Amino acid sequence: MEKVLVIGDGAREHAIAWGLDKSGVKIYAFMGHLNPGIAKIVKKTGGFYRIGKITDRSEAVKVAEEASPDLIVIGPEEPLFAGVSDELRSRGFAVLGAPSRGAVVEQRKDVARYLQWKYRIPGRLIYDVFSDVAEAYAFAKAIGSVAIKPVRQAGGKGVRLVYGNAKYLEGSLDEVITKGAREAKEQLASYKDAPQLVLVEEGVWGVEYTVQVLTDGESVFPFPPVQDNPHAYELGLGPECGGMGTVSPLPFIEEEEFEEAVAAVKATVEAVYKEFGVKYVGVLSGQMMLTALGPVVIEYYSRFGDPEALNAIYLYDGDLYDLFIKTVTGKLHQAERRFKNVYTVVKAVAPVGYPLDKKTAAGRRFDVDWVLVEREGCHVFFGSAAPSERGGYETLGSRALEILAPGSTPEEAYQKAERCAAAVKGDGLYHRKDIGSPEYMREMARRAEMVRAVYKWRRQMGLSEERLVWEPGRGLIRYK
């Protein structure tokens, strides 16, 4: 029996272990905390789990040598940034996980944008990087509508969107821009592997969608597009967080728009090799937005998204272990793209206090009505939760679990997801009821049609992608 070591302890890693279990392999796990779902699969398949610091290369090697797996799958981004995949490969292990020099496209947003412009990757946005808040403010005012971000990946935190076309709010917007730039820098104070810089890029509006691909450094294997919802509260309000739910596939995204996103991700894999001389072997995801300019890249993930991984793994209608092995052995071109003909909706259940107050969000006990979940045909994947000494489970401060519901229509999947979310019983837990609802799907379709009409008209008229921006101290700058 083949053996697989899964590194990570979230719902994404629970889903990966679940998918690999269906392939009939023995599962081992290296986790930062005890994930009860992963532990159950490990016990069922006859493996073992170890708890430790998953970004520590020596600890990862020790667990890998103990398990002696045929394949290692690294789920989260931080072990990739820390070089865990590099160290394991150097010891002769087969690893599904981007090399650190490839994962930099997620770790450093400025590097990703630099590669996009240098190698003419489709979907690029005007941007610049600043250490001085006043200079960032001046550039933001020149651009108009902007996104202000920490230059390093910071768990989805620190991002500010400012749409600067409301003249009667100009004084307030000035304050928002300046405060956003300052907070974006401050967000990086605890990171030692990146400077405190702020990235300012043009702000765009439209419909977000994510395209996740496996790549062996040459071929890519794309999964169906998925839409994440990174805001904590209903209707896309509140602070950005790890993601409160997903829908996949997406009836409001056309095939050509999906293929454009795949092409941009594949071009990024090629750019990593040209720039850094390393093959990107693992998962690369493009978080896209359909805009009046067409599909643009908002940012990259050097791994499956969470919860986007749940949709991808459930929808894949094949042997997941075989697919992963083809990826790490350079045979991905042989893989057949087969997916279930269903829709999926994922709901994240989080404790009150998330994402702003981890202390308040931790220690909340809850139970799951497994009979109801099984009756509805849903699947529960544990995230930031552990078994409770008081019985049941307790939250650790982030999204406690994620529920996937399949359906023959988006509405059926949504209704199942809502019923199964109600199966989670506890004090101070919440989820977003709007994600995947009929109203939500209609609104996404309406937005998509609005921006689609504009970008298709521009292309039909042969309008140039060239944009002119007046920048203080630099004059009129052409971007193309």
PDB file of C-alpha atoms in Angstrom, residues 364-476:
ATOM      1  CA  ARG A 364     -16.087  27.927  22.122  1.00  0.00           C
ATOM      2  CA  ARG A 365     -17.509  24.395  22.408  1.00  0.00           C
ATOM      3  CA  PHE A 366     -19.691  22.897  19.688  1.00  0.00           C
ATOM      4  CA  ASP A 367     -21.164  19.605  18.459  1.00  0.00           C
ATOM      5  CA  VAL A 368     -22.112  18.292  15.026  1.00  0.00           C
ATOM      6  CA  ASP A 369     -25.341  16.438  14.231  1.00  0.00           C
ATOM      7  CA  TRP A 370     -23.680  13.736  12.130  1.00  0.00           C
ATOM      8  CA  VAL A 371     -26.999  12.013  11.393  1.00  0.00           C
ATOM      9  CA  LEU A 372     -28.320  15.160   9.719  1.00  0.00           C
ATOM     10  CA  VAL A 373     -25.067  15.678   7.793  1.00  0.00           C
ATOM     11  CA  GLU A 374     -25.104  12.128   6.469  1.00  0.00           C
ATOM     12  CA  ARG A 375     -28.799  12.293   5.573  1.00  0.00           C
ATOM     13  CA  GLU A 376     -28.234  15.436   3.512  1.00  0.00           C
ATOM     14  CA  GLY A 377     -25.153  14.018   1.764  1.00  0.00           C
ATOM     15  CA  CYS A 378     -22.842  16.794   2.977  1.00  0.00           C
ATOM     16  CA  HIS A 379     -19.186  16.539   4.012  1.00  0.00           C
ATOM     17  CA  VAL A 380     -17.621  18.230   7.060  1.00  0.00           C
ATOM     18  CA  PHE A 381     -13.958  19.229   7.072  1.00  0.00           C
ATOM     19  CA  PHE A 382     -12.380  20.446  10.310  1.00  0.00           C
ATOM     20  CA  GLY A 383     -10.237  23.564  10.397  1.00  0.00           C
ATOM     21  CA  SER A 384      -9.277  25.525  13.501  1.00  0.00           C
ATOM     22  CA  ALA A 385     -10.906  23.138  15.954  1.00  0.00           C
ATOM     23  CA  ALA A 386      -9.863  20.329  18.270  1.00  0.00           C
ATOM     24  CA  PRO A 387     -11.548  17.729  20.500  1.00  0.00           C
ATOM     25  CA  SER A 388     -12.843  19.312  23.706  1.00  0.00           C
ATOM     26  CA  GLU A 389     -12.235  17.926  27.182  1.00  0.00           C
ATOM     27  CA  ARG A 390     -15.902  18.761  27.832  1.00  0.00           C
ATOM     28  CA  GLY A 391     -17.007  16.552  24.944  1.00  0.00           C
ATOM     29  CA  GLY A 392     -17.549  17.488  21.320  1.00  0.00           C
ATOM     30  CA  TYR A 393     -15.146  20.061  19.890  1.00  0.00           C
ATOM     31  CA  GLU A 394     -13.855  23.529  20.653  1.00  0.00           C
ATOM     32  CA  THR A 395     -12.695  26.416  18.508  1.00  0.00           C
ATOM     33  CA  LEU A 396      -9.064  27.524  18.356  1.00  0.00           C
ATOM     34  CA  GLY A 397      -9.676  31.054  17.092  1.00  0.00           C
ATOM     35  CA  SER A 398     -10.166  30.788  13.319  1.00  0.00           C
ATOM     36  CA  ARG A 399     -12.726  29.101  11.031  1.00  0.00           C
ATOM     37  CA  ALA A 400     -13.758  26.001  12.971  1.00  0.00           C
ATOM     38  CA  LEU A 401     -14.957  23.827  10.123  1.00  0.00           C
ATOM     39  CA  GLU A 402     -16.161  23.925   6.525  1.00  0.00           C
ATOM     40  CA  ILE A 403     -19.189  22.130   5.113  1.00  0.00           C
ATOM     41  CA  LEU A 404     -19.406  21.031   1.481  1.00  0.00           C
ATOM     42  CA  ALA A 405     -22.769  20.310  -0.096  1.00  0.00           C
ATOM     43  CA  PRO A 406     -23.244  18.928  -3.632  1.00  0.00           C
ATOM     44  CA  GLY A 407     -26.354  19.381  -5.749  1.00  0.00           C
ATOM     45  CA  SER A 408     -27.651  18.948  -9.275  1.00  0.00           C
ATOM     46  CA  THR A 409     -28.288  22.712  -9.346  1.00  0.00           C
ATOM     47  CA  PRO A 410     -26.637  25.613  -7.499  1.00  0.00           C
ATOM     48  CA  GLU A 411     -29.853  26.147  -5.525  1.00  0.00           C
ATOM     49  CA  GLU A 412     -30.023  22.510  -4.398  1.00  0.00           C
ATOM     50  CA  ALA A 413     -26.391  22.658  -3.247  1.00  0.00           C
ATOM     51  CA  TYR A 414     -27.104  25.923  -1.411  1.00  0.00           C
ATOM     52  CA  GLN A 415     -30.144  24.551   0.401  1.00  0.00           C
ATOM     53  CA  LYS A 416     -28.219  21.451   1.487  1.00  0.00           C
ATOM     54  CA  ALA A 417     -25.328  23.588   2.711  1.00  0.00           C
ATOM     55  CA  GLU A 418     -27.676  25.722   4.799  1.00  0.00           C
ATOM     56  CA  ARG A 419     -29.345  22.696   6.378  1.00  0.00           C
ATOM     57  CA  CYS A 420     -25.982  21.142   7.204  1.00  0.00           C
ATOM     58  CA  ALA A 421     -24.621  24.403   8.626  1.00  0.00           C
ATOM     59  CA  ALA A 422     -27.526  24.226  11.065  1.00  0.00           C
ATOM     60  CA  ALA A 423     -26.194  20.809  12.145  1.00  0.00           C
ATOM     61  CA  VAL A 424     -23.332  22.590  13.917  1.00  0.00           C
ATOM     62  CA  LYS A 425     -24.607  23.347  17.413  1.00  0.00           C
ATOM     63  CA  GLY A 426     -22.663  25.649  19.683  1.00  0.00           C
ATOM     64  CA  ASP A 427     -22.435  28.970  21.453  1.00  0.00           C
ATOM     65  CA  GLY A 428     -21.312  31.972  19.414  1.00  0.00           C
ATOM     66  CA  LEU A 429     -20.824  30.429  15.952  1.00  0.00           C
ATOM     67  CA  TYR A 430     -21.827  32.008  12.667  1.00  0.00           C
ATOM     68  CA  HIS A 431     -21.722  31.473   8.914  1.00  0.00           C
ATOM     69  CA  ARG A 432     -22.629  33.529   5.868  1.00  0.00           C
ATOM     70  CA  LYS A 433     -26.115  32.576   4.711  1.00  0.00           C
ATOM     71  CA  ASP A 434     -25.899  34.590   1.491  1.00  0.00           C
ATOM     72  CA  ILE A 435     -23.116  32.598  -0.216  1.00  0.00           C
ATOM     73  CA  GLY A 436     -24.533  30.480  -3.024  1.00  0.00           C
ATOM     74  CA  SER A 437     -28.136  31.657  -2.562  1.00  0.00           C
ATOM     75  CA  PRO A 438     -30.335  32.308  -5.633  1.00  0.00           C
ATOM     76  CA  GLU A 439     -30.037  36.056  -4.974  1.00  0.00           C
ATOM     77  CA  TYR A 440     -26.248  35.753  -4.754  1.00  0.00           C
ATOM     78  CA  MET A 441     -26.052  33.815  -8.034  1.00  0.00           C
ATOM     79  CA  ARG A 442     -28.275  36.345  -9.827  1.00  0.00           C
ATOM     80  CA  GLU A 443     -26.155  39.239  -8.561  1.00  0.00           C
ATOM     81  CA  MET A 444     -22.931  37.579  -9.729  1.00  0.00           C
ATOM     82  CA  ALA A 445     -24.471  36.967 -13.158  1.00  0.00           C
ATOM     83  CA  ARG A 446     -25.630  40.608 -13.333  1.00  0.00           C
ATOM     84  CA  ARG A 447     -22.168  41.938 -12.498  1.00  0.00           C
ATOM     85  CA  ALA A 448     -20.521  39.573 -14.957  1.00  0.00           C
ATOM     86  CA  GLU A 449     -22.799  40.707 -17.766  1.00  0.00           C
ATOM     87  CA  MET A 450     -22.098  44.372 -16.992  1.00  0.00           C
ATOM     88  CA  VAL A 451     -18.321  44.124 -17.219  1.00  0.00           C
ATOM     89  CA  ARG A 452     -18.437  41.527 -20.012  1.00  0.00           C
ATOM     90  CA  ALA A 453     -20.350  43.914 -22.241  1.00  0.00           C
ATOM     91  CA  VAL A 454     -17.646  46.554 -21.767  1.00  0.00           C
ATOM     92  CA  TYR A 455     -14.528  44.433 -22.270  1.00  0.00           C
ATOM     93  CA  LYS A 456     -16.003  42.589 -25.261  1.00  0.00           C
ATOM     94  CA  TRP A 457     -16.960  45.905 -26.858  1.00  0.00           C
ATOM     95  CA  ARG A 458     -13.451  47.226 -26.296  1.00  0.00           C
ATOM     96  CA  ARG A 459     -11.960  44.163 -27.923  1.00  0.00           C
ATOM     97  CA  GLN A 460     -14.397  44.277 -30.809  1.00  0.00           C
ATOM     98  CA  MET A 461     -13.497  47.918 -31.448  1.00  0.00           C
ATOM     99  CA  GLY A 462      -9.785  47.101 -31.293  1.00  0.00           C
ATOM    100  CA  LEU A 463      -9.181  49.534 -28.458  1.00  0.00           C
ATOM    101  CA  SER A 464      -5.640  49.430 -27.115  1.00  0.00           C
ATOM    102  CA  GLU A 465      -4.841  48.125 -23.639  1.00  0.00           C
ATOM    103  CA  GLU A 466      -2.561  51.135 -23.287  1.00  0.00           C
ATOM    104  CA  ARG A 467      -3.373  53.322 -20.290  1.00  0.00           C
ATOM    105  CA  LEU A 468      -2.097  56.801 -19.494  1.00  0.00           C
ATOM    106  CA  VAL A 469      -1.518  57.964 -15.927  1.00  0.00           C
ATOM    107  CA  TRP A 470      -0.258  61.337 -14.711  1.00  0.00           C
ATOM    108  CA  GLU A 471       2.127  60.707 -11.814  1.00  0.00           C
ATOM    109  CA  PRO A 472       3.503  63.484  -9.584  1.00  0.00           C
ATOM    110  CA  GLY A 473       7.143  64.121 -10.365  1.00  0.00           C
ATOM    111  CA  ARG A 474       7.125  61.797 -13.374  1.00  0.00           C
ATOM    112  CA  GLY A 475       4.560  63.301 -15.682  1.00  0.00           C
ATOM    113  CA  LEU A 476       2.490  61.302 -18.164  1.00  0.00           C
TER     114      LEU A 476
END
